[in-house]
XYZ file of C-alpha atoms in Angstrom:
425
model
C 17.878 40.707 -48.352
C 14.211 42.247 -47.248
C 12.935 38.405 -47.601
C 15.692 37.221 -45.425
C 15.030 39.321 -42.712
C 11.503 38.806 -42.869
C 12.281 34.858 -42.714
C 14.636 35.189 -39.554
C 11.591 37.351 -37.924
C 9.443 34.109 -38.686
C 11.854 31.966 -37.362
C 12.623 33.800 -34.504
C 8.723 34.405 -33.726
C 7.607 30.917 -34.469
C 10.794 29.952 -32.241
C 10.031 31.766 -29.312
C 6.146 30.790 -29.394
C 7.739 27.018 -29.548
C 9.413 27.651 -26.308
C 6.549 29.356 -24.485
C 5.131 26.120 -25.301
C 7.748 24.200 -24.313
C 7.850 25.884 -20.973
C 4.059 25.668 -20.117
C 4.893 21.720 -20.124
C 3.683 19.712 -17.279
C 4.708 16.314 -17.040
C 3.338 13.325 -14.410
C 4.910 10.036 -14.365
C 3.072 7.111 -12.546
C 0.909 4.455 -13.694
C -2.155 4.645 -15.478
C -4.721 4.156 -12.419
C -3.230 7.224 -11.178
C -3.922 8.914 -14.751
C -7.508 7.170 -14.187
C -8.563 7.912 -11.119
C -7.284 11.547 -11.242
C -9.467 12.308 -14.790
C -12.513 9.992 -15.316
C -15.229 8.164 -13.520
C -18.603 8.896 -11.056
C -16.348 11.572 -9.138
C -15.339 13.696 -12.132
C -11.979 14.725 -13.501
C -10.232 16.295 -10.546
C -7.304 17.871 -12.987
C -9.922 19.930 -14.433
C -10.012 22.573 -12.632
C -6.348 22.991 -11.766
C -5.470 23.451 -15.208
C -7.518 26.555 -15.631
C -6.502 27.889 -12.193
C -2.764 27.572 -13.080
C -2.907 28.388 -17.146
C -1.751 25.178 -18.047
C -3.077 23.592 -21.415
C -2.838 20.066 -20.679
C -1.222 17.135 -18.246
C 1.087 15.092 -20.120
C 0.676 11.566 -18.406
C 3.554 9.315 -18.632
C 2.558 6.167 -17.403
C 4.229 2.333 -16.857
C 3.146 -0.715 -16.383
C 4.712 -1.603 -13.004
C 6.011 -0.196 -9.950
C 9.478 -0.928 -10.726
C 10.042 0.340 -14.070
C 8.317 3.921 -12.914
C 10.714 3.903 -9.730
C 13.742 3.377 -12.256
C 12.720 6.074 -15.054
C 11.676 8.294 -11.832
C 15.056 7.898 -10.043
C 17.173 8.140 -13.427
C 15.543 11.681 -14.526
C 15.935 12.846 -10.999
C 19.788 12.369 -11.168
C 20.320 14.266 -14.861
C 20.907 17.700 -14.504
C 17.183 18.821 -15.354
C 14.393 16.542 -16.108
C 10.718 17.870 -17.759
C 9.028 15.569 -15.300
C 6.956 17.810 -12.887
C 5.583 15.435 -10.611
C 6.449 11.784 -10.230
C 3.931 9.105 -8.404
C 6.381 6.871 -6.111
C 5.193 3.674 -4.071
C 6.427 3.843 -0.516
C 8.500 0.541 -1.207
C 11.174 2.871 -3.048
C 11.021 5.531 -0.523
C 14.913 4.644 0.833
C 17.117 7.072 2.666
C 18.399 8.138 -1.193
C 15.347 10.305 -1.997
C 16.732 12.807 0.128
C 19.589 13.297 -2.951
C 16.940 13.163 -5.627
C 13.870 14.537 -4.453
C 12.584 18.090 -3.079
C 12.063 18.316 0.525
C 8.465 19.963 0.961
C 8.316 21.528 4.353
C 9.000 25.050 3.264
C 5.627 24.547 0.391
C 3.489 23.083 3.590
C 4.705 26.146 5.495
C 4.138 28.728 2.850
C 0.979 27.398 0.768
C -0.351 24.520 3.024
C -2.358 21.566 1.957
C -5.541 21.624 3.405
C -5.931 19.957 6.918
C -2.709 17.964 6.103
C -3.034 16.015 9.650
C -6.411 14.725 8.085
C -4.169 12.051 5.885
C -3.657 9.169 8.199
C -0.409 9.429 10.250
C 0.831 6.118 8.900
C 1.384 7.282 5.614
C 3.016 10.787 6.432
C 5.391 8.930 8.512
C 6.525 7.203 6.163
C 7.165 9.815 3.795
C 9.730 11.415 6.310
C 13.702 11.487 6.489
C 15.393 12.861 9.427
C 11.857 14.510 10.183
C 11.189 15.952 6.552
C 8.659 15.379 4.387
C 9.473 14.298 1.084
C 6.689 12.908 -0.116
C 2.340 13.754 -0.395
C 0.282 10.623 -0.199
C -2.142 9.705 -2.883
C -3.474 6.484 -2.976
C -3.638 3.242 -0.278
C -4.118 -0.567 -0.328
C -4.685 -1.504 3.329
C -4.678 -5.424 4.785
C -7.699 -6.406 6.446
C -9.173 -9.893 7.501
C -11.451 -11.290 5.421
C -13.943 -14.704 6.663
C -16.443 -16.507 4.701
C -19.488 -16.044 6.647
C -21.055 -19.359 5.684
C -18.631 -21.415 7.021
C -18.683 -19.403 10.214
C -22.574 -20.461 10.015
C -22.253 -23.685 9.299
C -19.744 -24.414 12.199
C -22.241 -22.429 14.504
C -20.032 -19.857 15.139
C -20.992 -16.459 16.283
C -19.474 -13.341 14.253
C -16.144 -12.682 13.633
C -13.087 -12.876 15.752
C -12.811 -10.588 18.510
C -9.042 -10.581 19.284
C -6.257 -13.029 17.676
C -6.699 -15.266 20.423
C -10.311 -16.188 19.527
C -9.342 -16.654 16.041
C -6.795 -18.813 16.665
C -9.544 -20.425 18.344
C -11.741 -20.956 15.382
C -9.449 -22.630 13.035
C -9.447 -25.996 14.034
C -13.004 -25.904 13.742
C -12.912 -24.514 10.856
C -10.421 -26.401 8.818
C -12.818 -29.537 7.496
C -14.058 -30.994 4.445
C -16.614 -29.918 2.613
C -19.975 -32.206 1.052
C -18.629 -32.167 -2.296
C -14.804 -33.407 -0.751
C -13.109 -30.163 -0.737
C -10.658 -29.438 1.868
C -11.031 -26.633 3.698
C -8.421 -24.825 5.964
C -9.665 -22.319 8.234
C -6.625 -19.956 7.979
C -3.978 -19.614 5.583
C -1.832 -16.449 4.369
C 0.558 -16.759 1.086
C 3.611 -18.282 1.578
C 5.599 -17.483 -1.850
C 7.085 -14.558 -2.687
C 7.586 -11.561 -0.540
C 6.477 -13.628 2.814
C 7.560 -11.338 5.218
C 4.868 -8.572 4.513
C 1.894 -11.416 4.774
C 3.519 -12.729 7.731
C 3.804 -9.008 9.300
C 0.575 -9.111 9.182
C -0.355 -11.533 11.626
C 2.504 -10.278 13.443
C 1.003 -6.557 13.949
C -1.661 -8.465 16.053
C 0.874 -8.618 18.895
C 2.421 -5.441 17.297
C 5.254 -6.992 16.155
C 7.919 -5.792 13.234
C 10.197 -7.574 10.791
C 12.382 -4.060 10.468
C 11.065 -1.188 12.972
C 10.706 1.944 10.954
C 13.681 3.373 12.280
C 15.723 0.400 11.157
C 15.911 -2.143 13.764
C 16.291 -5.279 12.828
C 13.110 -7.035 14.628
C 12.453 -10.249 13.917
C 13.333 -11.614 16.680
C 11.259 -9.657 18.948
C 7.647 -10.888 20.574
C 5.461 -10.103 17.840
C 7.103 -11.615 15.230
C 8.236 -14.908 17.152
C 4.729 -15.102 18.439
C 3.561 -15.128 14.439
C 6.145 -17.846 13.076
C 5.125 -19.545 16.601
C 1.803 -19.399 15.613
C 1.950 -20.801 11.868
C 4.776 -23.565 12.989
C 1.950 -25.052 15.595
C -0.833 -24.986 12.904
C 1.360 -26.375 10.616
C 2.629 -29.174 13.173
C -1.080 -29.764 14.056
C -2.404 -30.503 10.172
C -4.075 -27.258 10.054
C -1.961 -25.425 7.470
C -0.950 -26.541 3.772
C 2.124 -28.419 3.677
C 2.278 -27.012 0.224
C 2.218 -23.487 2.154
C 5.872 -21.927 0.377
C 3.957 -22.614 -2.870
C 0.745 -20.590 -2.422
C 1.305 -16.689 -3.637
C -1.439 -14.053 -3.040
C -3.184 -14.751 -6.242
C -3.746 -18.495 -5.269
C -5.063 -17.636 -2.136
C -7.778 -15.127 -3.644
C -8.726 -18.066 -6.146
C -9.421 -20.025 -2.839
C -11.161 -17.562 -1.211
C -13.458 -17.492 -3.880
C -14.038 -21.314 -4.346
C -14.167 -21.904 -0.294
C -11.126 -23.568 0.115
C -9.606 -21.260 2.773
C -12.329 -19.935 5.648
C -10.357 -16.858 6.389
C -7.149 -14.913 5.163
C -5.701 -12.010 5.349
C -5.246 -9.264 2.518
C -6.198 -5.826 1.066
C -9.576 -4.396 1.874
C -10.198 -4.140 -1.771
C -10.223 -7.767 -2.537
C -13.697 -7.639 -0.783
C -15.068 -7.037 -4.136
C -12.951 -9.840 -5.900
C -13.960 -12.307 -3.307
C -17.853 -11.306 -3.648
C -17.582 -10.748 -7.370
C -21.248 -13.287 -8.024
C -19.744 -14.611 -12.108
C -16.390 -16.075 -10.146
C -17.151 -16.786 -6.389
C -18.981 -19.642 -4.983
C -20.034 -17.313 -1.877
C -21.128 -13.784 -3.408
C -21.916 -11.573 -0.183
C -20.586 -14.207 2.247
C -17.023 -12.796 2.543
C -17.101 -10.049 5.302
C -14.110 -7.635 5.875
C -13.518 -6.819 8.991
C -9.773 -5.572 10.480
C -7.341 -8.096 11.915
C -7.888 -8.699 15.786
C -5.459 -7.360 17.880
C -4.356 -9.888 20.472
C -5.705 -8.983 24.038
C -2.501 -8.021 25.038
C -2.456 -4.968 23.227
C -5.841 -3.665 22.702
C -5.841 -1.189 25.360
C -3.189 0.389 22.991
C -4.731 -0.537 19.590
C -8.430 -1.275 19.195
C -7.427 -3.262 15.974
C -3.842 -4.322 14.750
C -2.101 -1.746 13.275
C -1.964 -3.822 9.904
C 0.313 -3.028 7.376
C -0.325 -0.087 4.441
C 1.217 0.398 1.506
C 0.313 3.753 -0.635
C 1.643 5.514 -3.739
C 2.910 9.088 -2.991
C 3.386 12.450 -4.915
C 7.059 13.765 -5.689
C 8.951 16.758 -7.175
C 12.604 15.959 -8.463
C 15.177 18.324 -7.038
C 16.102 18.870 -11.128
C 12.473 20.155 -11.854
C 12.455 22.842 -13.692
C 9.129 24.733 -12.159
C 8.645 23.316 -8.737
C 6.228 25.799 -7.565
C 3.771 24.883 -10.330
C 4.395 20.910 -9.458
C 3.719 21.902 -5.629
C 0.507 23.561 -6.542
C -0.739 20.703 -8.489
C 0.035 18.154 -5.852
C -1.846 20.653 -3.240
C -5.312 20.818 -5.903
C -4.980 17.096 -5.920
C -4.417 16.208 -2.280
C -7.790 18.704 -0.967
C -10.562 17.190 0.929
C -12.569 17.236 -2.514
C -9.869 16.069 -4.745
C -9.510 13.105 -2.203
C -13.438 11.756 -2.025
C -14.048 12.607 -6.118
C -10.601 10.027 -6.802
C -12.108 7.756 -3.923
C -15.384 8.146 -6.210
C -13.247 7.406 -9.201
C -11.979 4.202 -7.251
C -8.951 5.321 -5.568
C -8.030 4.374 -1.843
C -8.095 7.304 0.046
C -5.410 8.721 2.496
C -7.784 10.873 4.285
C -9.693 10.200 7.305
C -12.676 12.873 6.500
C -13.298 10.725 2.858
C -14.678 7.748 5.113
C -17.395 10.005 6.795
C -19.209 10.659 3.327
C -22.448 8.860 2.799
C -21.575 8.421 -1.339
C -18.262 6.948 -0.235
C -19.901 4.655 2.324
C -22.618 3.467 0.484
C -20.099 2.308 -2.833
C -17.692 0.731 -0.248
C -19.266 -1.815 2.274
C -16.350 -2.183 4.434
C -15.603 1.268 4.961
C -15.546 1.569 8.592
C -13.277 -1.574 8.776
C -10.878 0.148 6.494
C -10.957 3.576 8.344
C -10.169 1.447 11.718
C -7.424 0.106 10.154
C -5.948 3.286 8.420
C -5.957 5.124 12.123
C -3.227 2.675 13.448
C -1.868 1.138 10.035
C 2.075 1.376 9.669
C 3.839 0.269 6.390
C 5.427 -3.439 6.116
C 8.736 -2.429 6.983
C 10.471 1.429 5.895
C 12.219 1.150 2.256
C 16.040 0.557 2.021
C 18.497 -0.417 -0.599
C 18.973 -4.409 0.390
C 15.557 -5.025 1.352
C 14.935 -7.627 -1.252
C 17.698 -9.017 0.317
C 16.125 -9.066 3.773
C 12.934 -10.332 2.095
C 14.957 -13.352 0.977
C 16.728 -14.290 3.966
C 13.220 -13.667 5.772
C 11.830 -16.609 3.498
C 14.511 -18.719 4.395
C 14.442 -18.460 8.028
C 10.766 -18.668 8.449
C 10.089 -21.282 6.603
C 12.573 -23.671 8.312
C 11.050 -22.248 11.178
C 7.715 -23.509 10.592
C 8.149 -26.848 8.940
C 10.158 -27.611 11.915
C 13.771 -27.742 10.676
C 14.823 -24.958 12.904
C 13.327 -24.088 16.543
C 11.728 -20.459 15.855
C 14.023 -18.594 18.392
C 16.822 -19.907 17.049
C 15.615 -19.225 13.189
C 14.291 -15.751 14.136
C 17.735 -14.782 16.169
C 19.992 -15.956 13.159
C 17.305 -13.706 10.797
C 17.607 -10.730 13.234
C 21.617 -10.955 13.070
C 21.802 -11.062 9.314
C 19.252 -8.253 8.741
C 20.979 -6.153 10.518
C 23.705 -5.976 8.701
C 21.478 -4.951 5.621
C 20.233 -1.772 7.299
C 20.771 1.392 6.464
């Protein structure tokens, strides 16, 4: 009997210890890159100090390989009665209005335990994380579009400096469309036409402050900015300054074209600067320069540079998380100015304006000034919604028809706007 009592006592004792351990478990769901930039590199580990202060032994990083996988698991967990996930990373393209039902609104936390200088986070990122005026996510990592140009081609053709506005860029294209001495054809300007073509075309439309879908969920494909962008591409195509097979050119294809010197100018993420100038792979290392997409003279009084698209990862707290206060403390810690800088030195795309003033960051990122200027005015390609994939497919159909001349541009954009309107929330 005595042995039985001791056994029962031991079970209760160790059971309670195990329970305490389970309660202190802190799980973060995201991509491997989120873990890497948070826990190692030249900037150091930005999580370790929080662990000490919070009394948590370690963070359990659950990492998956794609945005879709992360989104699906996070959304599935958020619909359960409870979840072990404390903090989830989610891409802005997954921030549909449905997040209001799954994730904790953060305004009360921002009021009671504010994030350091929250206004320092770029406005286009903060705004895209709101629904009905409430904040549901905190930006962590961005990828933002810029214009990349081959300086060697500019020099060869006697063109001084990068374009100051979109009108000048368009004037350069015929001069930069030529055949190299080795027989390689060069196009003056190309953007990807395969895949989610709307995202690449939105960047061009932003030179006139255009949109596909506005931030208030208005179908905008037939408005001035997007019509100008499609008309521009159609004109280049008609005159032979644009690839006939543009619909087969994907992002990765165009990255290779820039390295090989088959295109003089393109629009892609600022971070591609390093890839384009890689001396082991590029024929023009050090010659690919990165600047903001130049705005039209029509809008430069409002936007010194085009309000290009940005995409960003952000941190959320599931409504069914077990310790929301601790989750917020983690987010708050990773969002300080110091943590943002250190993560940037580890390779993260910083979401704060102040990071770009740091000399160590400027030394590491040669295009820092361009990136900051873009982020001051950048906004997401379009707000997320459940039917976004169908809308993107429709864009491809009508934009391609207009560019190759099968439909008049305005007619195609009117039809597109009408069909997309029915898909919007």
